[in-house]
mmCIF file of C-alpha atoms and ligand atoms in Angstrom:
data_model
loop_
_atom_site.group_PDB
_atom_site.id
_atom_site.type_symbol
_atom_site.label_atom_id
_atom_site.label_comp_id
_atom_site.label_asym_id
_atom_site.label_seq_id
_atom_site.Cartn_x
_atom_site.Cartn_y
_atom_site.Cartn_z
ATOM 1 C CA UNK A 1 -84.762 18.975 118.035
ATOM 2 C CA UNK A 2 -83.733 22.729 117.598
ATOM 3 C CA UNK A 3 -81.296 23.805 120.394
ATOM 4 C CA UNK A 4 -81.542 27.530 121.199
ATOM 5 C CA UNK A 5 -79.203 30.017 121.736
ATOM 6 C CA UNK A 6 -80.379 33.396 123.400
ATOM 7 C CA UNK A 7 -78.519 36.657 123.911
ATOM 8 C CA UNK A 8 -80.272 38.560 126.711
ATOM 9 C CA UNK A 9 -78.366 41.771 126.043
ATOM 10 C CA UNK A 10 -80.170 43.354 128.970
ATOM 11 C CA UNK A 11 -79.973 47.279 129.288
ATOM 12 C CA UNK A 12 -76.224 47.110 127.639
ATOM 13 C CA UNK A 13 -75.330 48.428 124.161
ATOM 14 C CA UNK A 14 -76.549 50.973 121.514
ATOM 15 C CA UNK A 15 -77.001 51.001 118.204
ATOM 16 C CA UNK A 16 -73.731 51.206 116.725
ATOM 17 C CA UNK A 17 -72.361 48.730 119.157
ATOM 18 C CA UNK A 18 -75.177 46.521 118.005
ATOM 19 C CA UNK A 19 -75.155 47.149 114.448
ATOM 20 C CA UNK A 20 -71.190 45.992 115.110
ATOM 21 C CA UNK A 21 -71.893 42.816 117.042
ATOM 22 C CA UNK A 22 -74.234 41.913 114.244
ATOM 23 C CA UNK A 23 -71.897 42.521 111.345
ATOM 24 C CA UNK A 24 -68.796 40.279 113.568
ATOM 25 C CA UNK A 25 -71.446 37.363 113.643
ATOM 26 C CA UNK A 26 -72.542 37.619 109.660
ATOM 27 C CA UNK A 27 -68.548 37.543 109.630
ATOM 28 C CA UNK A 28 -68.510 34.825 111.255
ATOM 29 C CA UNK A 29 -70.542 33.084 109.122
ATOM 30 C CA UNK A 30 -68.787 33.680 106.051
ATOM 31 C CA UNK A 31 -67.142 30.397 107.674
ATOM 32 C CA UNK A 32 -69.324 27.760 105.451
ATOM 33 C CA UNK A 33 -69.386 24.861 108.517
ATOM 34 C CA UNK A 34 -70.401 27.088 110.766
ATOM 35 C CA UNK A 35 -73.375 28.195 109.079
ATOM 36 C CA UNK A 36 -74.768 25.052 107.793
ATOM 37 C CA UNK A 37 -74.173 23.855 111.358
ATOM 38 C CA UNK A 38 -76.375 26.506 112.607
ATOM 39 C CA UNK A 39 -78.787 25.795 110.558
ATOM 40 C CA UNK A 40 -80.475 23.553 113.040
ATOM 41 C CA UNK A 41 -79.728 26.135 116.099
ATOM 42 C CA UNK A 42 -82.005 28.965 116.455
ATOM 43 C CA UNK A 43 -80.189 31.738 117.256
ATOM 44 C CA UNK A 44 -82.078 34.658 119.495
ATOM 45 C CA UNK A 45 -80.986 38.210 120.261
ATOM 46 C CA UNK A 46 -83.051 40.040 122.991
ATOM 47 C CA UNK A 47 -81.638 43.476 122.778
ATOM 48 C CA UNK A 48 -83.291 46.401 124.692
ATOM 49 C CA UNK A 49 -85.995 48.126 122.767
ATOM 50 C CA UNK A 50 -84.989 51.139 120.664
ATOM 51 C CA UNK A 51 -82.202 48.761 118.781
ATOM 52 C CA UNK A 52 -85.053 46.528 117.371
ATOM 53 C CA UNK A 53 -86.143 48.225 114.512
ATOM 54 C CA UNK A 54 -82.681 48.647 113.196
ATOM 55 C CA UNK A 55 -81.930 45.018 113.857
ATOM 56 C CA UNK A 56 -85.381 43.565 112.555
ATOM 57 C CA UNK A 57 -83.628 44.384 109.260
ATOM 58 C CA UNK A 58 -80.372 42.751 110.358
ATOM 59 C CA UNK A 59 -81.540 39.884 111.478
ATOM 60 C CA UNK A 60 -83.516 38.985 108.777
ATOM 61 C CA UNK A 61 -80.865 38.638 106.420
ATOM 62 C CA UNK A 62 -78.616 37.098 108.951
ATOM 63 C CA UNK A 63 -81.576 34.707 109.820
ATOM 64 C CA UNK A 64 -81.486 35.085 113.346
ATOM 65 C CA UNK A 65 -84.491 36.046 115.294
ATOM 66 C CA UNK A 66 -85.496 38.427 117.543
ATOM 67 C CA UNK A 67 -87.177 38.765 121.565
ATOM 68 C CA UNK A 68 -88.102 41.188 123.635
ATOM 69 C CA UNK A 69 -86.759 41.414 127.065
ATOM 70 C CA UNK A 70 -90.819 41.985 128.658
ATOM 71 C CA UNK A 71 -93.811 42.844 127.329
ATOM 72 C CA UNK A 72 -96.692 45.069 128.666
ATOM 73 C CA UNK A 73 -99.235 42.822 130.151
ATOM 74 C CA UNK A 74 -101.733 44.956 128.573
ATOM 75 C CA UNK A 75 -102.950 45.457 125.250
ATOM 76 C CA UNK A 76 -102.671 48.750 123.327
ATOM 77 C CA UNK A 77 -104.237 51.673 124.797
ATOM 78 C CA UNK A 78 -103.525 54.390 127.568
ATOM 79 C CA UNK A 79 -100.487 52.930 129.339
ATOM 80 C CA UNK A 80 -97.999 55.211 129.208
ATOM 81 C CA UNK A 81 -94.275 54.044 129.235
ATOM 82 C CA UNK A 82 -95.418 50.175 128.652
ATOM 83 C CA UNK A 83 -94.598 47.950 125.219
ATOM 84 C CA UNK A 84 -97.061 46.113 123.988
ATOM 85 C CA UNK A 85 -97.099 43.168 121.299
ATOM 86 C CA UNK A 86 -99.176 45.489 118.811
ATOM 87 C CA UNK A 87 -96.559 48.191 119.085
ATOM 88 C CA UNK A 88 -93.887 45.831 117.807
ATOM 89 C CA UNK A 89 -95.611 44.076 114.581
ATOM 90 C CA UNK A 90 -93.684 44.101 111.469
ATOM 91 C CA UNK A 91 -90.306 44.370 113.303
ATOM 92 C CA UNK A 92 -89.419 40.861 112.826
ATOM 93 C CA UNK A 93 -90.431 40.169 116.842
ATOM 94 C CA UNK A 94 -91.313 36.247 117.369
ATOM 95 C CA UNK A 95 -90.191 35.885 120.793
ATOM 96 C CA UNK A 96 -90.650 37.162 124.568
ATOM 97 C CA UNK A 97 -88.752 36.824 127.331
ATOM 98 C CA UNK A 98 -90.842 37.189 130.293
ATOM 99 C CA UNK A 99 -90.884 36.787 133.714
ATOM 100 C CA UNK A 100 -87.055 37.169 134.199
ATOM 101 C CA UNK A 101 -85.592 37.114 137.589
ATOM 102 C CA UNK A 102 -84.329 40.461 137.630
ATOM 103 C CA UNK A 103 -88.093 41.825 136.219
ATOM 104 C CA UNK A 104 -89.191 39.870 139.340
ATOM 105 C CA UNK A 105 -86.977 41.223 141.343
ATOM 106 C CA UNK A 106 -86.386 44.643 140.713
ATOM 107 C CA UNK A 107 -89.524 45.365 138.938
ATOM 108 C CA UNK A 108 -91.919 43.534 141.564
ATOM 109 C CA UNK A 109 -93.330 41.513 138.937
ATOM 110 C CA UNK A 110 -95.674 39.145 140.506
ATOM 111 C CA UNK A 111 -97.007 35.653 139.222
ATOM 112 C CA UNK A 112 -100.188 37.143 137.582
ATOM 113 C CA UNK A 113 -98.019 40.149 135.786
ATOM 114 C CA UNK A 114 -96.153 36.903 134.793
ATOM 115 C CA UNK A 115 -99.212 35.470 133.284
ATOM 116 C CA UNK A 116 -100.799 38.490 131.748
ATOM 117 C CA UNK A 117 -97.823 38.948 130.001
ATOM 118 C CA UNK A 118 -98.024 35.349 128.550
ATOM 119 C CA UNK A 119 -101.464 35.830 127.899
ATOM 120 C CA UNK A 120 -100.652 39.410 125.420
ATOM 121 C CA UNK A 121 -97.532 37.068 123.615
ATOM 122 C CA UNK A 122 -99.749 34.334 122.908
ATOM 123 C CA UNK A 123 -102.814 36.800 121.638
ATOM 124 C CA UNK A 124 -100.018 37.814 119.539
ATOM 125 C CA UNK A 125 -98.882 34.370 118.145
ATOM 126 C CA UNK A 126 -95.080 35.372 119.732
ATOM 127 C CA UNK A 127 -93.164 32.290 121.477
ATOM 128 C CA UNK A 128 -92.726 33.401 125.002
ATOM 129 C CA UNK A 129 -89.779 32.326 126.751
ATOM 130 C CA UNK A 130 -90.527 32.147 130.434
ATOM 131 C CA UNK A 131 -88.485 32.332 132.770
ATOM 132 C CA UNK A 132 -88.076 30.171 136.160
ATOM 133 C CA UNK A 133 -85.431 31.104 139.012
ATOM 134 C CA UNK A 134 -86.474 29.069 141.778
ATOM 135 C CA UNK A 135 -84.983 25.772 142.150
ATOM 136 C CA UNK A 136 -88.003 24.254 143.343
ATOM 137 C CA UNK A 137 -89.641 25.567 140.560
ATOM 138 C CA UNK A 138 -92.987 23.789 140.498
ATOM 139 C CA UNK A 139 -94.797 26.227 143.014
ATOM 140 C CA UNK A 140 -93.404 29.217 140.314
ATOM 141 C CA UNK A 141 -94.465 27.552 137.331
ATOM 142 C CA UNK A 142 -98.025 26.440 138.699
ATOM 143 C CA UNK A 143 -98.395 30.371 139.913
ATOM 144 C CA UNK A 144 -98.294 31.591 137.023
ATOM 145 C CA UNK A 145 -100.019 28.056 134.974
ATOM 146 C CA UNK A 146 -102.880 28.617 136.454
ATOM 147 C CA UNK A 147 -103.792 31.814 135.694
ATOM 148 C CA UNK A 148 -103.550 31.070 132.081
ATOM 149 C CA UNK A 149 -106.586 29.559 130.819
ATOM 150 C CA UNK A 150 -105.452 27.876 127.333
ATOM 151 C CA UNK A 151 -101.929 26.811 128.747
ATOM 152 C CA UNK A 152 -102.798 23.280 127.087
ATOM 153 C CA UNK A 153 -103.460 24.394 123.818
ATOM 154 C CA UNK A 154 -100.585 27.007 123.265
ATOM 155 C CA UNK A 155 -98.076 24.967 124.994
ATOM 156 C CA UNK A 156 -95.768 24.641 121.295
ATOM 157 C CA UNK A 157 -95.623 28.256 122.223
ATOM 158 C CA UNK A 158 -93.817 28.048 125.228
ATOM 159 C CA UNK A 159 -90.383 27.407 126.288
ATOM 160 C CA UNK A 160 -89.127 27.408 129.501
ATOM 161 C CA UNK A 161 -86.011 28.915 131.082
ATOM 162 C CA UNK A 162 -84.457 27.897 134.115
ATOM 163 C CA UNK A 163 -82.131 30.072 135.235
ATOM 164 C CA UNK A 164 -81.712 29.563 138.972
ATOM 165 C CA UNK A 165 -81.231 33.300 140.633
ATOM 166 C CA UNK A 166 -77.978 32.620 142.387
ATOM 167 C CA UNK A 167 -76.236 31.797 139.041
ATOM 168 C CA UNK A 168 -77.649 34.553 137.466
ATOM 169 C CA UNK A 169 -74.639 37.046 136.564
ATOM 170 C CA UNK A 170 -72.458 35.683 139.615
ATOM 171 C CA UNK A 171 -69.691 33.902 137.325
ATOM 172 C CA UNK A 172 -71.015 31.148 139.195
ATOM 173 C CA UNK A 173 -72.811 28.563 136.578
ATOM 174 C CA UNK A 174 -75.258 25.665 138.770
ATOM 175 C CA UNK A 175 -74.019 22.470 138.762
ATOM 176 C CA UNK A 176 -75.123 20.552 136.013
ATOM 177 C CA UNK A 177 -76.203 17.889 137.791
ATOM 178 C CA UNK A 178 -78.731 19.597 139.281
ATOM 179 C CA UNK A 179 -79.884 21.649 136.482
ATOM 180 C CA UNK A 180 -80.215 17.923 134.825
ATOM 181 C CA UNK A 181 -82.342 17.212 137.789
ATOM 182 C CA UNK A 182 -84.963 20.396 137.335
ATOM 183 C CA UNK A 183 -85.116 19.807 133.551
ATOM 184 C CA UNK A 184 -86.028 16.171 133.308
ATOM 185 C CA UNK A 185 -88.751 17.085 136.164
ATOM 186 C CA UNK A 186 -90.289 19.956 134.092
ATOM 187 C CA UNK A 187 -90.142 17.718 130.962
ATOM 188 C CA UNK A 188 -91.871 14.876 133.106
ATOM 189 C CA UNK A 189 -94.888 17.004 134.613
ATOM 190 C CA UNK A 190 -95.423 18.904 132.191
ATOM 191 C CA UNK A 191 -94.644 18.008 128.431
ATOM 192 C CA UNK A 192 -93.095 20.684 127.922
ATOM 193 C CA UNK A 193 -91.428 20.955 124.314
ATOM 194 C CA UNK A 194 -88.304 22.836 125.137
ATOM 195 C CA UNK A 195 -86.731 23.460 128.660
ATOM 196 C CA UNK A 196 -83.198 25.671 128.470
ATOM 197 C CA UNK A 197 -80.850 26.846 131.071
ATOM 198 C CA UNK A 198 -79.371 30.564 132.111
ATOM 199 C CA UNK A 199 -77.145 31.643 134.623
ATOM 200 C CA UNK A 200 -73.108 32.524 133.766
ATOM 201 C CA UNK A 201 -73.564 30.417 130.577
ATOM 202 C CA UNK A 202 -69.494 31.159 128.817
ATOM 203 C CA UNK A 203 -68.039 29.334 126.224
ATOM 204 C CA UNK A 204 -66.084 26.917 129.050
ATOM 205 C CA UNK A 205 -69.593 25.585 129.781
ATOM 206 C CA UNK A 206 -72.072 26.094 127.209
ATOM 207 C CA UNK A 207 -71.967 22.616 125.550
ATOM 208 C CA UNK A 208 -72.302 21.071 128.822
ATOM 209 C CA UNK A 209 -75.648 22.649 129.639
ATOM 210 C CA UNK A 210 -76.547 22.030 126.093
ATOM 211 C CA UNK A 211 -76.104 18.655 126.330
ATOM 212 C CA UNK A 212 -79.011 18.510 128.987
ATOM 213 C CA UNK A 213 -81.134 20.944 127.968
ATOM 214 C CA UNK A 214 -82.879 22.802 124.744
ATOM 215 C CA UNK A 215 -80.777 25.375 124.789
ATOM 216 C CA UNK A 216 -78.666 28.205 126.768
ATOM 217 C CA UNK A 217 -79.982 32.010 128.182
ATOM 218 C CA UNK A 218 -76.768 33.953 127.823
ATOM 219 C CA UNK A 219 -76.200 37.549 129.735
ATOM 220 C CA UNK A 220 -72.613 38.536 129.797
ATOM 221 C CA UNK A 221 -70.593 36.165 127.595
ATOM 222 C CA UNK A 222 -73.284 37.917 124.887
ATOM 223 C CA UNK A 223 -72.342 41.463 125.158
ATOM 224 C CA UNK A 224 -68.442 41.038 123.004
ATOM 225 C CA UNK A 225 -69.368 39.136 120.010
ATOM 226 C CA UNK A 226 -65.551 37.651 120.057
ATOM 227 C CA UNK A 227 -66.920 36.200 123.473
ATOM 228 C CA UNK A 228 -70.306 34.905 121.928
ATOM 229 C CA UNK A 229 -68.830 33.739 118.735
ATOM 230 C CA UNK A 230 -66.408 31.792 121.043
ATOM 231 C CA UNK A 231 -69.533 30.032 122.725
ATOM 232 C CA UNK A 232 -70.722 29.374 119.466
ATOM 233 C CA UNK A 233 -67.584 27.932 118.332
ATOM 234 C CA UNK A 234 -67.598 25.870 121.625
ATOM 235 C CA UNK A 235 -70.460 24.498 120.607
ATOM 236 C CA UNK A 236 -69.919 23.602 116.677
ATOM 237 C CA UNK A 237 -66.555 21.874 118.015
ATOM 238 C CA UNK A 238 -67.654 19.793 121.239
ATOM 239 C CA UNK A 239 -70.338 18.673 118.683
ATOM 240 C CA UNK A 240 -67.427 16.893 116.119
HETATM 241 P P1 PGA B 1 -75.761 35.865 132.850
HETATM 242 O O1 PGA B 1 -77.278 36.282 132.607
HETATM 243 O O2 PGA B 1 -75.362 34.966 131.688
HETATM 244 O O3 PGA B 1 -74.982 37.144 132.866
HETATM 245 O O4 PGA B 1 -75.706 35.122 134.118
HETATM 246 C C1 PGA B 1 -78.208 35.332 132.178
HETATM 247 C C2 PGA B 1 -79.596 35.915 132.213
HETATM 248 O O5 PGA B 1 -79.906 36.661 133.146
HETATM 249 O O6 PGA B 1 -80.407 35.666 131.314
#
């Protein structure tokens, strides 16, 4: 199964710093193994919105994709300061991260923003990425579930990120253990296809968490690209 490696740039960076960290990972994939072994890794930027158009170009000749960090939980129309799905066709856009702690937090985004959001990524055939920071995380995930009418059916379009809010840019990873724990449960109750962790992901730990999960959300240790192409690296090796 496709493992998943996500750069959640956050509000960090500008163009020529990303145009940069883009050019240092097509460098790094000059190296032959390390490109054929990420051929079977899908590899994710979510940079903040004004640097999408000039990566959508980018990416697609590196072949990695592209998210959004939110997504209006309208559609288009009179909604001044919102991004909505429509506004980003034909810039290379196939995933959304939604529902991140800090949008929670900070933003007040409640359960059914959560799930009108999910709603406007599906409606737009986008894979949304949603995220989960509570470690009992069935109450959080029904919230928002069952507001969504055709959950069932668009499930392949769904993956599920549990990034517990304590680990979440503390230097402090969650044990993984536990994160083994919340994983197998969400695979158990409810089918779902891919279930990754987020939360001070570096290169020390990364192939740890990928060895339990579907992948890795990755804040900090994805703003350098010598410090993300050492996670990657991390991850080609403790797979030899
Ligand atoms: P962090 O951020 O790696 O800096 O903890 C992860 C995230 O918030 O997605």
């Amino acid at each position: 199964m496709t493992k998943y490696i996500i750069a959640n740039w956050k509000s960090n960076l500008d163009i020529n710093k990303a145009i940069y960290w883009l050019e240092q990972l097509e460098e790094y994939f000059f190296d032959v193994s390390a490109k054929n072994f990420f051929r079977n890794h899908e590899i994710i930027i979510a940079p903040p919105y004004p640097l999408i158009p000039v990566l959508a170009e980018l990416s697609r000749s590196l072949k990695v994709k592209l998210s959004v960090q939110d997504l209006s939980p309208y559609g288009a129309g009179s909604y001044t300061g919102a991004v909505c799905a429509q506004n980003l066709t034909g810039l290379n856009v196939n995933y959304a991260l939604l529902g991140h702690s800090e949008r929670r937090r900070l933003f007040q985004e409640t359960p059914s923003i959560v799930a009108d959001k999910l709603i406007q990524a599906w409606q737009a055939d986008m894979t949304a990425i949603l995220c989960l920071d509570q470690e009992e995380i069935e109450p959080q995930l029904q919230a928002i579930q069952s507001q969504v009418e055709n959950w069932q059916e668009k499930k392949e379009q769904l993956i599920v990120a549990y990034e517990p809010a304590a680990a979440i840019g503390s230097g402090e990873s969650a044990d993984v253990e536990q994160v083994q724990t919340v994983i197998e449960k969400i695979r158990q109750i409810y089918h779902q296809p891919a279930v990754l962790y987020g939360g001070s992901v570096t290169a020390q730990n990364t192939a740890d968490f990928l060895q339990i999960s579907d992948g890795v959300l990755v804040g900090s240790a994805s703003l350098k690209t010598a410090d993300f192409i050492r996670l990657l690296e991390a991850i080609k090796e403790a797979s030899q």
